[in-house]
C-alpha cells in the first residue's frame, strides 16, 4: 500500500468515526478528529509523485 492509499484510508476511517460518533461524545474529541482530517488531507493534497511510491 503506497503513501497516498494509506492517507486516504486514514481520512476515511476518521470520517467514519465522526459520522458514527455517539450524540453525547465530547466536542473536544470531535474537534480533534476534524483537525486530524484537515492535517491528513493537507498532506495528501501536497504529495508529489515520487513520495507516493515510498514506503514510510
PDB file of N, CA, C and O in Angstrom:
ATOM      1  N   UNK A   1       0.853  -1.166   0.000  1.00  0.00           N
ATOM      2  CA  UNK A   1       0.000   0.000   0.000  1.00  0.00           C
ATOM      3  C   UNK A   1       0.900   1.230   0.000  1.00  0.00           C
ATOM      4  O   UNK A   1       1.792   1.350   0.831  1.00  0.00           O
ATOM      5  N   UNK A   2       0.682   2.142  -0.953  1.00  0.00           N
ATOM      6  CA  UNK A   2       1.538   3.325  -1.010  1.00  0.00           C
ATOM      7  C   UNK A   2       1.034   4.412  -0.053  1.00  0.00           C
ATOM      8  O   UNK A   2      -0.010   4.264   0.593  1.00  0.00           O
ATOM      9  N   UNK A   3       1.797   5.451   0.035  1.00  0.00           N
ATOM     10  CA  UNK A   3       1.506   6.537   0.990  1.00  0.00           C
ATOM     11  C   UNK A   3       0.141   7.176   0.729  1.00  0.00           C
ATOM     12  O   UNK A   3      -0.611   7.434   1.653  1.00  0.00           O
ATOM     13  N   UNK A   4      -0.194   7.407  -0.535  1.00  0.00           N
ATOM     14  CA  UNK A   4      -1.479   8.021  -0.874  1.00  0.00           C
ATOM     15  C   UNK A   4      -2.640   7.138  -0.391  1.00  0.00           C
ATOM     16  O   UNK A   4      -3.587   7.624   0.218  1.00  0.00           O
ATOM     17  N   UNK A   5      -2.552   5.858  -0.627  1.00  0.00           N
ATOM     18  CA  UNK A   5      -3.605   4.935  -0.214  1.00  0.00           C
ATOM     19  C   UNK A   5      -3.750   4.906   1.301  1.00  0.00           C
ATOM     20  O   UNK A   5      -4.863   4.857   1.822  1.00  0.00           O
ATOM     21  N   UNK A   6      -2.618   4.940   2.008  1.00  0.00           N
ATOM     22  CA  UNK A   6      -2.674   4.942   3.469  1.00  0.00           C
ATOM     23  C   UNK A   6      -3.332   6.208   4.000  1.00  0.00           C
ATOM     24  O   UNK A   6      -4.141   6.154   4.920  1.00  0.00           O
ATOM     25  N   UNK A   7      -2.971   7.345   3.411  1.00  0.00           N
ATOM     26  CA  UNK A   7      -3.577   8.604   3.851  1.00  0.00           C
ATOM     27  C   UNK A   7      -5.079   8.621   3.561  1.00  0.00           C
ATOM     28  O   UNK A   7      -5.870   9.052   4.406  1.00  0.00           O
ATOM     29  N   UNK A   8      -5.458   8.146   2.383  1.00  0.00           N
ATOM     30  CA  UNK A   8      -6.884   8.088   2.040  1.00  0.00           C
ATOM     31  C   UNK A   8      -7.640   7.176   3.002  1.00  0.00           C
ATOM     32  O   UNK A   8      -8.761   7.491   3.413  1.00  0.00           O
ATOM     33  N   UNK A   9      -7.038   6.059   3.370  1.00  0.00           N
ATOM     34  CA  UNK A   9      -7.661   5.145   4.315  1.00  0.00           C
ATOM     35  C   UNK A   9      -7.806   5.790   5.693  1.00  0.00           C
ATOM     36  O   UNK A   9      -8.861   5.669   6.334  1.00  0.00           O
ATOM     37  N   UNK A  10      -6.776   6.486   6.157  1.00  0.00           N
ATOM     38  CA  UNK A  10      -6.845   7.162   7.447  1.00  0.00           C
ATOM     39  C   UNK A  10      -7.941   8.218   7.455  1.00  0.00           C
ATOM     40  O   UNK A  10      -8.702   8.327   8.424  1.00  0.00           O
ATOM     41  N   UNK A  11      -8.040   9.004   6.379  1.00  0.00           N
ATOM     42  CA  UNK A  11      -9.079  10.022   6.280  1.00  0.00           C
ATOM     43  C   UNK A  11     -10.450   9.352   6.335  1.00  0.00           C
ATOM     44  O   UNK A  11     -11.344   9.791   7.058  1.00  0.00           O
ATOM     45  N   UNK A  12     -10.605   8.295   5.590  1.00  0.00           N
ATOM     46  CA  UNK A  12     -11.878   7.566   5.556  1.00  0.00           C
ATOM     47  C   UNK A  12     -12.244   7.011   6.936  1.00  0.00           C
ATOM     48  O   UNK A  12     -13.395   7.104   7.364  1.00  0.00           O
ATOM     49  N   UNK A  13     -11.268   6.446   7.627  1.00  0.00           N
ATOM     50  CA  UNK A  13     -11.518   5.884   8.949  1.00  0.00           C
ATOM     51  C   UNK A  13     -11.934   6.957   9.948  1.00  0.00           C
ATOM     52  O   UNK A  13     -12.865   6.757  10.731  1.00  0.00           O
ATOM     53  N   UNK A  14     -11.259   8.076   9.921  1.00  0.00           N
ATOM     54  CA  UNK A  14     -11.598   9.157  10.847  1.00  0.00           C
ATOM     55  C   UNK A  14     -12.968   9.736  10.506  1.00  0.00           C
ATOM     56  O   UNK A  14     -13.771  10.008  11.402  1.00  0.00           O
ATOM     57  N   UNK A  15     -13.242   9.896   9.221  1.00  0.00           N
ATOM     58  CA  UNK A  15     -14.553  10.415   8.813  1.00  0.00           C
ATOM     59  C   UNK A  15     -15.661   9.471   9.268  1.00  0.00           C
ATOM     60  O   UNK A  15     -16.713   9.910   9.729  1.00  0.00           O
ATOM     61  N   UNK A  16     -15.419   8.197   9.185  1.00  0.00           N
ATOM     62  CA  UNK A  16     -16.389   7.208   9.640  1.00  0.00           C
ATOM     63  C   UNK A  16     -16.616   7.326  11.146  1.00  0.00           C
ATOM     64  O   UNK A  16     -17.752   7.231  11.618  1.00  0.00           O
ATOM     65  N   UNK A  17     -15.531   7.536  11.906  1.00  0.00           N
ATOM     66  CA  UNK A  17     -15.666   7.724  13.349  1.00  0.00           C
ATOM     67  C   UNK A  17     -16.517   8.951  13.660  1.00  0.00           C
ATOM     68  O   UNK A  17     -17.357   8.916  14.558  1.00  0.00           O
ATOM     69  N   UNK A  18     -16.310  10.017  12.914  1.00  0.00           N
ATOM     70  CA  UNK A  18     -17.089  11.242  13.125  1.00  0.00           C
ATOM     71  C   UNK A  18     -18.553  10.991  12.774  1.00  0.00           C
ATOM     72  O   UNK A  18     -19.456  11.361  13.537  1.00  0.00           O
ATOM     73  N   UNK A  19     -18.787  10.360  11.629  1.00  0.00           N
ATOM     74  CA  UNK A  19     -20.157  10.110  11.180  1.00  0.00           C
ATOM     75  C   UNK A  19     -20.929   9.196  12.117  1.00  0.00           C
ATOM     76  O   UNK A  19     -22.145   9.323  12.253  1.00  0.00           O
ATOM     77  N   UNK A  20     -20.233   8.277  12.766  1.00  0.00           N
ATOM     78  CA  UNK A  20     -20.888   7.293  13.632  1.00  0.00           C
ATOM     79  C   UNK A  20     -20.694   7.567  15.120  1.00  0.00           C
ATOM     80  O   UNK A  20     -20.984   6.695  15.948  1.00  0.00           O
ATOM     81  N   UNK A  21     -20.224   8.760  15.444  1.00  0.00           N
ATOM     82  CA  UNK A  21     -19.967   9.099  16.846  1.00  0.00           C
ATOM     83  C   UNK A  21     -21.293   9.213  17.607  1.00  0.00           C
ATOM     84  O   UNK A  21     -22.293   9.680  17.064  1.00  0.00           O
ATOM     85  N   UNK A  22     -21.282   8.770  18.856  1.00  0.00           N
ATOM     86  CA  UNK A  22     -22.493   8.931  19.666  1.00  0.00           C
ATOM     87  C   UNK A  22     -22.823  10.408  19.860  1.00  0.00           C
ATOM     88  O   UNK A  22     -21.941  11.268  19.794  1.00  0.00           O
ATOM     89  N   UNK A  23     -24.078  10.690  20.074  1.00  0.00           N
ATOM     90  CA  UNK A  23     -24.535  12.075  20.223  1.00  0.00           C
ATOM     91  C   UNK A  23     -23.897  12.772  21.422  1.00  0.00           C
ATOM     92  O   UNK A  23     -23.734  13.983  21.423  1.00  0.00           O
ATOM     93  N   UNK A  24     -23.533  12.009  22.451  1.00  0.00           N
ATOM     94  CA  UNK A  24     -23.008  12.615  23.674  1.00  0.00           C
ATOM     95  C   UNK A  24     -21.483  12.652  23.737  1.00  0.00           C
ATOM     96  O   UNK A  24     -20.899  12.889  24.795  1.00  0.00           O
ATOM     97  N   UNK A  25     -20.826  12.453  22.598  1.00  0.00           N
ATOM     98  CA  UNK A  25     -19.361  12.489  22.590  1.00  0.00           C
ATOM     99  C   UNK A  25     -18.893  13.922  22.884  1.00  0.00           C
ATOM    100  O   UNK A  25     -19.486  14.888  22.402  1.00  0.00           O
ATOM    101  N   UNK A  26     -17.877  14.069  23.695  1.00  0.00           N
ATOM    102  CA  UNK A  26     -17.378  15.417  23.999  1.00  0.00           C
ATOM    103  C   UNK A  26     -16.920  16.146  22.729  1.00  0.00           C
ATOM    104  O   UNK A  26     -16.309  15.552  21.834  1.00  0.00           O
ATOM    105  N   UNK A  27     -17.232  17.414  22.672  1.00  0.00           N
ATOM    106  CA  UNK A  27     -16.932  18.200  21.474  1.00  0.00           C
ATOM    107  C   UNK A  27     -15.431  18.295  21.208  1.00  0.00           C
ATOM    108  O   UNK A  27     -15.016  18.374  20.049  1.00  0.00           O
ATOM    109  N   UNK A  28     -14.608  18.253  22.261  1.00  0.00           N
ATOM    110  CA  UNK A  28     -13.161  18.357  22.032  1.00  0.00           C
ATOM    111  C   UNK A  28     -12.619  17.133  21.286  1.00  0.00           C
ATOM    112  O   UNK A  28     -11.634  17.230  20.561  1.00  0.00           O
ATOM    113  N   UNK A  29     -13.270  15.998  21.430  1.00  0.00           N
ATOM    114  CA  UNK A  29     -12.845  14.805  20.696  1.00  0.00           C
ATOM    115  C   UNK A  29     -13.187  14.959  19.219  1.00  0.00           C
ATOM    116  O   UNK A  29     -12.360  14.692  18.343  1.00  0.00           O
ATOM    117  N   UNK A  30     -14.398  15.407  18.924  1.00  0.00           N
ATOM    118  CA  UNK A  30     -14.783  15.653  17.531  1.00  0.00           C
ATOM    119  C   UNK A  30     -13.878  16.698  16.895  1.00  0.00           C
ATOM    120  O   UNK A  30     -13.461  16.545  15.746  1.00  0.00           O
ATOM    121  N   UNK A  31     -13.584  17.748  17.638  1.00  0.00           N
ATOM    122  CA  UNK A  31     -12.678  18.783  17.122  1.00  0.00           C
ATOM    123  C   UNK A  31     -11.305  18.204  16.802  1.00  0.00           C
ATOM    124  O   UNK A  31     -10.706  18.545  15.778  1.00  0.00           O
ATOM    125  N   UNK A  32     -10.832  17.339  17.664  1.00  0.00           N
ATOM    126  CA  UNK A  32      -9.522  16.709  17.443  1.00  0.00           C
ATOM    127  C   UNK A  32      -9.545  15.844  16.185  1.00  0.00           C
ATOM    128  O   UNK A  32      -8.614  15.884  15.370  1.00  0.00           O
ATOM    129  N   UNK A  33     -10.611  15.082  15.996  1.00  0.00           N
ATOM    130  CA  UNK A  33     -10.723  14.246  14.807  1.00  0.00           C
ATOM    131  C   UNK A  33     -10.792  15.103  13.548  1.00  0.00           C
ATOM    132  O   UNK A  33     -10.183  14.778  12.536  1.00  0.00           O
ATOM    133  N   UNK A  34     -11.528  16.198  13.619  1.00  0.00           N
ATOM    134  CA  UNK A  34     -11.635  17.086  12.454  1.00  0.00           C
ATOM    135  C   UNK A  34     -10.278  17.705  12.113  1.00  0.00           C
ATOM    136  O   UNK A  34      -9.928  17.839  10.939  1.00  0.00           O
ATOM    137  N   UNK A  35      -9.520  18.072  13.124  1.00  0.00           N
ATOM    138  CA  UNK A  35      -8.181  18.614  12.888  1.00  0.00           C
ATOM    139  C   UNK A  35      -7.274  17.555  12.261  1.00  0.00           C
ATOM    140  O   UNK A  35      -6.460  17.867  11.394  1.00  0.00           O
ATOM    141  N   UNK A  36      -7.431  16.314  12.706  1.00  0.00           N
ATOM    142  CA  UNK A  36      -6.652  15.219  12.118  1.00  0.00           C
ATOM    143  C   UNK A  36      -6.966  15.070  10.637  1.00  0.00           C
ATOM    144  O   UNK A  36      -6.056  14.880   9.822  1.00  0.00           O
ATOM    145  N   UNK A  37      -8.248  15.150  10.290  1.00  0.00           N
ATOM    146  CA  UNK A  37      -8.642  15.037   8.881  1.00  0.00           C
ATOM    147  C   UNK A  37      -8.032  16.170   8.070  1.00  0.00           C
ATOM    148  O   UNK A  37      -7.499  15.940   6.983  1.00  0.00           O
ATOM    149  N   UNK A  38      -8.102  17.378   8.573  1.00  0.00           N
ATOM    150  CA  UNK A  38      -7.534  18.524   7.852  1.00  0.00           C
ATOM    151  C   UNK A  38      -6.046  18.310   7.622  1.00  0.00           C
ATOM    152  O   UNK A  38      -5.536  18.524   6.518  1.00  0.00           O
ATOM    153  N   UNK A  39      -5.343  17.861   8.643  1.00  0.00           N
ATOM    154  CA  UNK A  39      -3.909  17.623   8.529  1.00  0.00           C
ATOM    155  C   UNK A  39      -3.596  16.531   7.511  1.00  0.00           C
ATOM    156  O   UNK A  39      -2.706  16.681   6.670  1.00  0.00           O
ATOM    157  N   UNK A  40      -4.338  15.435   7.576  1.00  0.00           N
ATOM    158  CA  UNK A  40      -4.107  14.330   6.641  1.00  0.00           C
ATOM    159  C   UNK A  40      -4.455  14.736   5.211  1.00  0.00           C
ATOM    160  O   UNK A  40      -3.727  14.391   4.272  1.00  0.00           O
ATOM    161  N   UNK A  41      -5.541  15.477   5.036  1.00  0.00           N
ATOM    162  CA  UNK A  41      -5.915  15.926   3.689  1.00  0.00           C
ATOM    163  C   UNK A  41      -4.890  16.903   3.130  1.00  0.00           C
ATOM    164  O   UNK A  41      -4.591  16.875   1.936  1.00  0.00           O
ATOM    165  N   UNK A  42      -4.344  17.751   3.986  1.00  0.00           N
ATOM    166  CA  UNK A  42      -3.298  18.666   3.546  1.00  0.00           C
ATOM    167  C   UNK A  42      -2.086  17.876   3.053  1.00  0.00           C
ATOM    168  O   UNK A  42      -1.548  18.146   1.977  1.00  0.00           O
ATOM    169  N   UNK A  43      -1.686  16.889   3.849  1.00  0.00           N
ATOM    170  CA  UNK A  43      -0.547  16.057   3.457  1.00  0.00           C
ATOM    171  C   UNK A  43      -0.848  15.305   2.163  1.00  0.00           C
ATOM    172  O   UNK A  43      -0.012  15.231   1.261  1.00  0.00           O
ATOM    173  N   UNK A  44      -2.051  14.774   2.053  1.00  0.00           N
ATOM    174  CA  UNK A  44      -2.462  14.038   0.855  1.00  0.00           C
ATOM    175  C   UNK A  44      -2.443  14.931  -0.376  1.00  0.00           C
ATOM    176  O   UNK A  44      -1.944  14.547  -1.433  1.00  0.00           O
ATOM    177  N   UNK A  45      -2.949  16.127  -0.246  1.00  0.00           N
ATOM    178  CA  UNK A  45      -3.010  17.046  -1.382  1.00  0.00           C
ATOM    179  C   UNK A  45      -1.648  17.575  -1.796  1.00  0.00           C
ATOM    180  O   UNK A  45      -1.491  18.060  -2.917  1.00  0.00           O
ATOM    181  N   UNK A  46      -0.672  17.478  -0.909  1.00  0.00           N
ATOM    182  CA  UNK A  46       0.654  18.006  -1.210  1.00  0.00           C
ATOM    183  C   UNK A  46       1.687  16.930  -1.530  1.00  0.00           C
ATOM    184  O   UNK A  46       2.873  17.219  -1.608  1.00  0.00           O
ATOM    185  N   UNK A  47       1.221  15.699  -1.721  1.00  0.00           N
ATOM    186  CA  UNK A  47       2.146  14.640  -2.126  1.00  0.00           C
ATOM    187  C   UNK A  47       2.637  14.911  -3.539  1.00  0.00           C
ATOM    188  O   UNK A  47       1.884  15.338  -4.398  1.00  0.00           O
ATOM    189  N   UNK A  48       3.888  14.626  -3.764  1.00  0.00           N
ATOM    190  CA  UNK A  48       4.422  14.661  -5.121  1.00  0.00           C
ATOM    191  C   UNK A  48       4.542  13.221  -5.594  1.00  0.00           C
ATOM    192  O   UNK A  48       4.616  12.308  -4.802  1.00  0.00           O
ATOM    193  N   UNK A  49       4.556  13.041  -6.885  1.00  0.00           N
ATOM    194  CA  UNK A  49       4.525  11.691  -7.449  1.00  0.00           C
ATOM    195  C   UNK A  49       5.568  10.757  -6.836  1.00  0.00           C
ATOM    196  O   UNK A  49       5.282   9.619  -6.541  1.00  0.00           O
ATOM    197  N   UNK A  50       6.775  11.218  -6.635  1.00  0.00           N
ATOM    198  CA  UNK A  50       7.831  10.382  -6.084  1.00  0.00           C
ATOM    199  C   UNK A  50       7.557   9.938  -4.664  1.00  0.00           C
ATOM    200  O   UNK A  50       7.949   8.851  -4.254  1.00  0.00           O
ATOM    201  N   UNK A  51       6.875  10.762  -3.887  1.00  0.00           N
ATOM    202  CA  UNK A  51       6.586  10.426  -2.496  1.00  0.00           C
ATOM    203  C   UNK A  51       5.512   9.349  -2.382  1.00  0.00           C
ATOM    204  O   UNK A  51       5.456   8.631  -1.412  1.00  0.00           O
ATOM    205  N   UNK A  52       4.647   9.266  -3.372  1.00  0.00           N
ATOM    206  CA  UNK A  52       3.557   8.303  -3.306  1.00  0.00           C
ATOM    207  C   UNK A  52       4.058   6.871  -3.285  1.00  0.00           C
ATOM    208  O   UNK A  52       3.437   6.001  -2.710  1.00  0.00           O
ATOM    209  N   UNK A  53       5.168   6.611  -3.932  1.00  0.00           N
ATOM    210  CA  UNK A  53       5.660   5.248  -4.032  1.00  0.00           C
ATOM    211  C   UNK A  53       6.571   4.847  -2.885  1.00  0.00           C
ATOM    212  O   UNK A  53       6.871   3.668  -2.721  1.00  0.00           O
ATOM    213  N   UNK A  54       6.996   5.808  -2.086  1.00  0.00           N
ATOM    214  CA  UNK A  54       7.875   5.487  -0.966  1.00  0.00           C
ATOM    215  C   UNK A  54       7.085   4.818   0.145  1.00  0.00           C
ATOM    216  O   UNK A  54       5.965   5.200   0.446  1.00  0.00           O
ATOM    217  N   UNK A  55       7.653   3.841   0.743  1.00  0.00           N
ATOM    218  CA  UNK A  55       7.024   3.183   1.904  1.00  0.00           C
ATOM    219  C   UNK A  55       7.536   3.863   3.161  1.00  0.00           C
ATOM    220  O   UNK A  55       8.713   3.852   3.437  1.00  0.00           O
ATOM    221  N   UNK A  56       6.629   4.448   3.908  1.00  0.00           N
ATOM    222  CA  UNK A  56       7.004   5.126   5.155  1.00  0.00           C
ATOM    223  C   UNK A  56       6.755   4.232   6.320  1.00  0.00           C
ATOM    224  O   UNK A  56       5.894   3.455   6.364  1.00  0.00           O
TER     225      UNK A  56
END
